[in-house]
mmCIF file with all atom_site columns, C-alpha atoms in Angstrom:
data_model
loop_
_atom_site.group_PDB
_atom_site.id
_atom_site.type_symbol
_atom_site.label_atom_id
_atom_site.label_alt_id
_atom_site.label_comp_id
_atom_site.label_asym_id
_atom_site.label_entity_id
_atom_site.label_seq_id
_atom_site.pdbx_PDB_ins_code
_atom_site.Cartn_x
_atom_site.Cartn_y
_atom_site.Cartn_z
_atom_site.occupancy
_atom_site.B_iso_or_equiv
_atom_site.pdbx_formal_charge
_atom_site.auth_seq_id
_atom_site.auth_comp_id
_atom_site.auth_asym_id
_atom_site.auth_atom_id
_atom_site.pdbx_PDB_model_num
ATOM 1   C CA . UNK A 1 1   ? -2.757 -14.499 0.591   1.00 72.00 ? 52  UNK A CA 1
ATOM 2   C CA . UNK A 1 2   ? -3.359 -15.072 -3.311  1.00 80.00 ? 53  UNK A CA 1
ATOM 3   C CA . UNK A 1 3   ? -0.032 -16.930 -3.849  1.00 81.00 ? 54  UNK A CA 1
ATOM 4   C CA . UNK A 1 4   ? -0.023 -19.336 -1.431  1.00 81.00 ? 55  UNK A CA 1
ATOM 5   C CA . UNK A 1 5   ? -3.827 -20.151 -2.769  1.00 78.00 ? 56  UNK A CA 1
ATOM 6   C CA . UNK A 1 6   ? -1.762 -20.683 -6.351  1.00 81.00 ? 57  UNK A CA 1
ATOM 7   C CA . UNK A 1 7   ? 0.488  -22.704 -5.031  1.00 83.00 ? 58  UNK A CA 1
ATOM 8   C CA . UNK A 1 8   ? -1.341 -25.310 -3.182  1.00 81.00 ? 59  UNK A CA 1
ATOM 9   C CA . UNK A 1 9   ? -4.380 -25.524 -5.538  1.00 81.00 ? 60  UNK A CA 1
ATOM 10  C CA . UNK A 1 10  ? -1.346 -26.024 -8.134  1.00 84.00 ? 61  UNK A CA 1
ATOM 11  C CA . UNK A 1 11  ? 0.539  -29.016 -5.467  1.00 83.00 ? 62  UNK A CA 1
ATOM 12  C CA . UNK A 1 12  ? -3.395 -29.855 -5.315  1.00 83.00 ? 63  UNK A CA 1
ATOM 13  C CA . UNK A 1 13  ? -3.328 -29.519 -1.577  1.00 78.00 ? 64  UNK A CA 1
ATOM 14  C CA . UNK A 1 14  ? -6.414 -29.657 0.370   1.00 78.00 ? 65  UNK A CA 1
ATOM 15  C CA . UNK A 1 15  ? -5.119 -26.905 3.006   1.00 79.00 ? 66  UNK A CA 1
ATOM 16  C CA . UNK A 1 16  ? -7.044 -26.191 6.176   1.00 83.00 ? 67  UNK A CA 1
ATOM 17  C CA . UNK A 1 17  ? -8.254 -22.323 6.703   1.00 83.00 ? 68  UNK A CA 1
ATOM 18  C CA . UNK A 1 18  ? -5.707 -22.389 9.680   1.00 85.00 ? 69  UNK A CA 1
ATOM 19  C CA . UNK A 1 19  ? -2.271 -23.760 8.025   1.00 83.00 ? 70  UNK A CA 1
ATOM 20  C CA . UNK A 1 20  ? -3.324 -21.565 4.659   1.00 81.00 ? 71  UNK A CA 1
ATOM 21  C CA . UNK A 1 21  ? -3.168 -18.153 7.466   1.00 87.00 ? 72  UNK A CA 1
ATOM 22  C CA . UNK A 1 22  ? 0.005  -19.851 8.537   1.00 88.00 ? 73  UNK A CA 1
ATOM 23  C CA . UNK A 1 23  ? 1.447  -20.336 5.197   1.00 84.00 ? 74  UNK A CA 1
ATOM 24  C CA . UNK A 1 24  ? 0.204  -16.771 4.118   1.00 84.00 ? 75  UNK A CA 1
ATOM 25  C CA . UNK A 1 25  ? 1.836  -14.907 7.157   1.00 88.00 ? 76  UNK A CA 1
ATOM 26  C CA . UNK A 1 26  ? 4.848  -17.270 6.306   1.00 88.00 ? 77  UNK A CA 1
ATOM 27  C CA . UNK A 1 27  ? 5.421  -15.707 2.150   1.00 86.00 ? 78  UNK A CA 1
ATOM 28  C CA . UNK A 1 28  ? 3.875  -12.160 2.927   1.00 86.00 ? 79  UNK A CA 1
ATOM 29  C CA . UNK A 1 29  ? 8.098  -12.134 5.069   1.00 90.00 ? 80  UNK A CA 1
ATOM 30  C CA . UNK A 1 30  ? 9.493  -13.209 3.134   1.00 90.00 ? 81  UNK A CA 1
ATOM 31  C CA . UNK A 1 31  ? 8.616  -11.422 0.189   1.00 87.00 ? 82  UNK A CA 1
ATOM 32  C CA . UNK A 1 32  ? 9.498  -8.436  2.936   1.00 88.00 ? 83  UNK A CA 1
ATOM 33  C CA . UNK A 1 33  ? 11.895 -10.337 3.679   1.00 95.00 ? 84  UNK A CA 1
ATOM 34  C CA . UNK A 1 34  ? 14.052 -11.020 -0.245  1.00 95.00 ? 85  UNK A CA 1
ATOM 35  C CA . UNK A 1 35  ? 13.732 -7.858  -0.945  1.00 95.00 ? 86  UNK A CA 1
ATOM 36  C CA . UNK A 1 36  ? 15.825 -6.256  1.440   1.00 96.00 ? 87  UNK A CA 1
ATOM 37  C CA . UNK A 1 37  ? 18.398 -9.440  1.482   1.00 97.00 ? 88  UNK A CA 1
ATOM 38  C CA . UNK A 1 38  ? 18.563 -8.307  -2.105  1.00 96.00 ? 89  UNK A CA 1
ATOM 39  C CA . UNK A 1 39  ? 19.004 -4.634  -0.962  1.00 97.00 ? 90  UNK A CA 1
ATOM 40  C CA . UNK A 1 40  ? 21.654 -4.775  1.217   1.00 97.00 ? 91  UNK A CA 1
ATOM 41  C CA . UNK A 1 41  ? 24.052 -6.852  -1.382  1.00 96.00 ? 92  UNK A CA 1
ATOM 42  C CA . UNK A 1 42  ? 24.095 -3.967  -3.967  1.00 95.00 ? 93  UNK A CA 1
ATOM 43  C CA . UNK A 1 43  ? 23.452 -0.271  -1.933  1.00 95.00 ? 94  UNK A CA 1
ATOM 44  C CA . UNK A 1 44  ? 27.359 0.331   -1.664  1.00 92.00 ? 95  UNK A CA 1
ATOM 45  C CA . UNK A 1 45  ? 27.171 0.153   -5.770  1.00 93.00 ? 96  UNK A CA 1
ATOM 46  C CA . UNK A 1 46  ? 24.399 2.601   -5.320  1.00 91.00 ? 97  UNK A CA 1
ATOM 47  C CA . UNK A 1 47  ? 25.088 6.168   -6.349  1.00 89.00 ? 98  UNK A CA 1
ATOM 48  C CA . UNK A 1 48  ? 23.926 7.185   -3.070  1.00 93.00 ? 99  UNK A CA 1
ATOM 49  C CA . UNK A 1 49  ? 23.776 7.215   0.206   1.00 93.00 ? 100 UNK A CA 1
ATOM 50  C CA . UNK A 1 50  ? 22.621 7.388   3.371   1.00 94.00 ? 101 UNK A CA 1
ATOM 51  C CA . UNK A 1 51  ? 18.554 7.632   4.464   1.00 96.00 ? 102 UNK A CA 1
ATOM 52  C CA . UNK A 1 52  ? 17.983 8.824   0.626   1.00 97.00 ? 103 UNK A CA 1
ATOM 53  C CA . UNK A 1 53  ? 19.516 5.803   -0.155  1.00 97.00 ? 104 UNK A CA 1
ATOM 54  C CA . UNK A 1 54  ? 16.895 3.446   1.040   1.00 97.00 ? 105 UNK A CA 1
ATOM 55  C CA . UNK A 1 55  ? 14.060 5.995   -0.291  1.00 97.00 ? 106 UNK A CA 1
ATOM 56  C CA . UNK A 1 56  ? 14.980 4.845   -3.839  1.00 96.00 ? 107 UNK A CA 1
ATOM 57  C CA . UNK A 1 57  ? 14.985 1.494   -2.438  1.00 97.00 ? 108 UNK A CA 1
ATOM 58  C CA . UNK A 1 58  ? 11.825 1.867   -1.401  1.00 97.00 ? 109 UNK A CA 1
ATOM 59  C CA . UNK A 1 59  ? 10.808 3.965   -3.651  1.00 97.00 ? 110 UNK A CA 1
ATOM 60  C CA . UNK A 1 60  ? 11.469 1.306   -6.796  1.00 96.00 ? 111 UNK A CA 1
ATOM 61  C CA . UNK A 1 61  ? 10.072 -1.465  -5.225  1.00 96.00 ? 112 UNK A CA 1
ATOM 62  C CA . UNK A 1 62  ? 7.100  0.690   -4.986  1.00 97.00 ? 113 UNK A CA 1
ATOM 63  C CA . UNK A 1 63  ? 7.030  0.933   -8.673  1.00 97.00 ? 114 UNK A CA 1
ATOM 64  C CA . UNK A 1 64  ? 8.706  -2.601  -9.706  1.00 95.00 ? 115 UNK A CA 1
ATOM 65  C CA . UNK A 1 65  ? 6.194  -5.144  -7.093  1.00 92.00 ? 116 UNK A CA 1
ATOM 66  C CA . UNK A 1 66  ? 3.576  -2.497  -6.356  1.00 92.00 ? 117 UNK A CA 1
ATOM 67  C CA . UNK A 1 67  ? 2.470  -1.071  -9.963  1.00 95.00 ? 118 UNK A CA 1
ATOM 68  C CA . UNK A 1 68  ? 4.072  -4.346  -11.866 1.00 95.00 ? 119 UNK A CA 1
ATOM 69  C CA . UNK A 1 69  ? 4.675  -6.775  -10.952 1.00 93.00 ? 120 UNK A CA 1
ATOM 70  C CA . UNK A 1 70  ? 1.348  -7.637  -8.797  1.00 90.00 ? 121 UNK A CA 1
ATOM 71  C CA . UNK A 1 71  ? -0.386 -6.751  -12.260 1.00 92.00 ? 122 UNK A CA 1
ATOM 72  C CA . UNK A 1 72  ? 1.200  -9.190  -14.646 1.00 93.00 ? 123 UNK A CA 1
ATOM 73  C CA . UNK A 1 73  ? 1.237  -12.091 -12.334 1.00 89.00 ? 124 UNK A CA 1
ATOM 74  C CA . UNK A 1 74  ? -2.280 -11.792 -11.337 1.00 87.00 ? 125 UNK A CA 1
ATOM 75  C CA . UNK A 1 75  ? -1.592 -11.732 -7.945  1.00 86.00 ? 126 UNK A CA 1
ATOM 76  C CA . UNK A 1 76  ? -3.486 -7.531  -7.714  1.00 88.00 ? 127 UNK A CA 1
ATOM 77  C CA . UNK A 1 77  ? -5.571 -6.285  -10.832 1.00 92.00 ? 128 UNK A CA 1
ATOM 78  C CA . UNK A 1 78  ? -4.313 -3.236  -12.617 1.00 93.00 ? 129 UNK A CA 1
ATOM 79  C CA . UNK A 1 79  ? -2.772 0.025   -11.170 1.00 94.00 ? 130 UNK A CA 1
ATOM 80  C CA . UNK A 1 80  ? -5.596 2.337   -13.118 1.00 95.00 ? 131 UNK A CA 1
ATOM 81  C CA . UNK A 1 81  ? -8.249 -0.287  -10.610 1.00 96.00 ? 132 UNK A CA 1
ATOM 82  C CA . UNK A 1 82  ? -6.885 0.981   -7.761  1.00 96.00 ? 133 UNK A CA 1
ATOM 83  C CA . UNK A 1 83  ? -7.634 4.368   -6.046  1.00 97.00 ? 134 UNK A CA 1
ATOM 84  C CA . UNK A 1 84  ? -5.422 6.883   -5.967  1.00 97.00 ? 135 UNK A CA 1
ATOM 85  C CA . UNK A 1 85  ? -5.392 6.699   -2.735  1.00 98.00 ? 136 UNK A CA 1
ATOM 86  C CA . UNK A 1 86  ? -4.270 3.083   -2.816  1.00 96.00 ? 137 UNK A CA 1
ATOM 87  C CA . UNK A 1 87  ? -1.726 3.815   -4.338  1.00 97.00 ? 138 UNK A CA 1
ATOM 88  C CA . UNK A 1 88  ? 0.404  6.361   -2.064  1.00 97.00 ? 139 UNK A CA 1
ATOM 89  C CA . UNK A 1 89  ? -0.583 4.096   0.869   1.00 97.00 ? 140 UNK A CA 1
ATOM 90  C CA . UNK A 1 90  ? 0.974  1.320   -0.844  1.00 96.00 ? 141 UNK A CA 1
ATOM 91  C CA . UNK A 1 91  ? 4.527  4.321   -2.120  1.00 98.00 ? 142 UNK A CA 1
ATOM 92  C CA . UNK A 1 92  ? 4.493  6.064   2.023   1.00 98.00 ? 143 UNK A CA 1
ATOM 93  C CA . UNK A 1 93  ? 4.767  2.176   2.887   1.00 97.00 ? 144 UNK A CA 1
ATOM 94  C CA . UNK A 1 94  ? 7.842  1.136   0.877   1.00 97.00 ? 145 UNK A CA 1
ATOM 95  C CA . UNK A 1 95  ? 9.346  4.542   1.083   1.00 98.00 ? 146 UNK A CA 1
ATOM 96  C CA . UNK A 1 96  ? 9.078  3.421   5.425   1.00 98.00 ? 147 UNK A CA 1
ATOM 97  C CA . UNK A 1 97  ? 10.114 0.026   4.467   1.00 97.00 ? 148 UNK A CA 1
ATOM 98  C CA . UNK A 1 98  ? 13.090 1.620   2.545   1.00 97.00 ? 149 UNK A CA 1
ATOM 99  C CA . UNK A 1 99  ? 14.340 3.907   4.949   1.00 98.00 ? 150 UNK A CA 1
ATOM 100 C CA . UNK A 1 100 ? 13.919 1.650   8.157   1.00 97.00 ? 151 UNK A CA 1
ATOM 101 C CA . UNK A 1 101 ? 16.184 -1.752  5.883   1.00 97.00 ? 152 UNK A CA 1
ATOM 102 C CA . UNK A 1 102 ? 18.910 1.148   5.008   1.00 97.00 ? 153 UNK A CA 1
ATOM 103 C CA . UNK A 1 103 ? 18.459 2.634   8.735   1.00 97.00 ? 154 UNK A CA 1
ATOM 104 C CA . UNK A 1 104 ? 19.456 -0.695  10.344  1.00 97.00 ? 155 UNK A CA 1
ATOM 105 C CA . UNK A 1 105 ? 22.197 -2.033  7.857   1.00 97.00 ? 156 UNK A CA 1
ATOM 106 C CA . UNK A 1 106 ? 23.804 1.506   8.432   1.00 96.00 ? 157 UNK A CA 1
ATOM 107 C CA . UNK A 1 107 ? 23.722 0.323   12.079  1.00 96.00 ? 158 UNK A CA 1
ATOM 108 C CA . UNK A 1 108 ? 24.980 -2.999  11.337  1.00 95.00 ? 159 UNK A CA 1
ATOM 109 C CA . UNK A 1 109 ? 27.581 -1.428  9.597   1.00 93.00 ? 160 UNK A CA 1
ATOM 110 C CA . UNK A 1 110 ? 28.113 0.510   12.497  1.00 90.00 ? 161 UNK A CA 1
ATOM 111 C CA . UNK A 1 111 ? 28.912 -2.287  14.696  1.00 89.00 ? 162 UNK A CA 1
ATOM 112 C CA . UNK A 1 112 ? 30.920 -4.301  13.216  1.00 85.00 ? 163 UNK A CA 1
ATOM 113 C CA . UNK A 1 113 ? 33.386 -1.502  12.320  1.00 83.00 ? 164 UNK A CA 1
ATOM 114 C CA . UNK A 1 114 ? 32.831 -1.160  16.331  1.00 84.00 ? 165 UNK A CA 1
ATOM 115 C CA . UNK A 1 115 ? 33.844 -5.081  17.160  1.00 83.00 ? 166 UNK A CA 1
ATOM 116 C CA . UNK A 1 116 ? 36.311 -4.905  14.399  1.00 77.00 ? 167 UNK A CA 1
ATOM 117 C CA . UNK A 1 117 ? 38.335 -2.471  16.246  1.00 67.00 ? 168 UNK A CA 1
#
């Protein structure tokens, strides 16, 4: 919502609340999908595999996005301004995201192998 608001302000757009909410949802999905695409492109080059690889992806994404990028860009407060429970929830969510992304990609890999055999 903050990012969408900033973009709308920069463009001088006077947007109704419903349109703003739709754009916010689209931005949220884009921010979720883009790292997964990047991960899919480089995951085979990582030194570990399987669920551990997905968990490391989630950990890295949490550190970069939640703990650094949001604060640096002003999209969130400084990490120390949040209670530890907020950090724990964010970490758990990103670990789940990373593992789920890895499991989905592994399933896609298996389907590709079966279809090419």
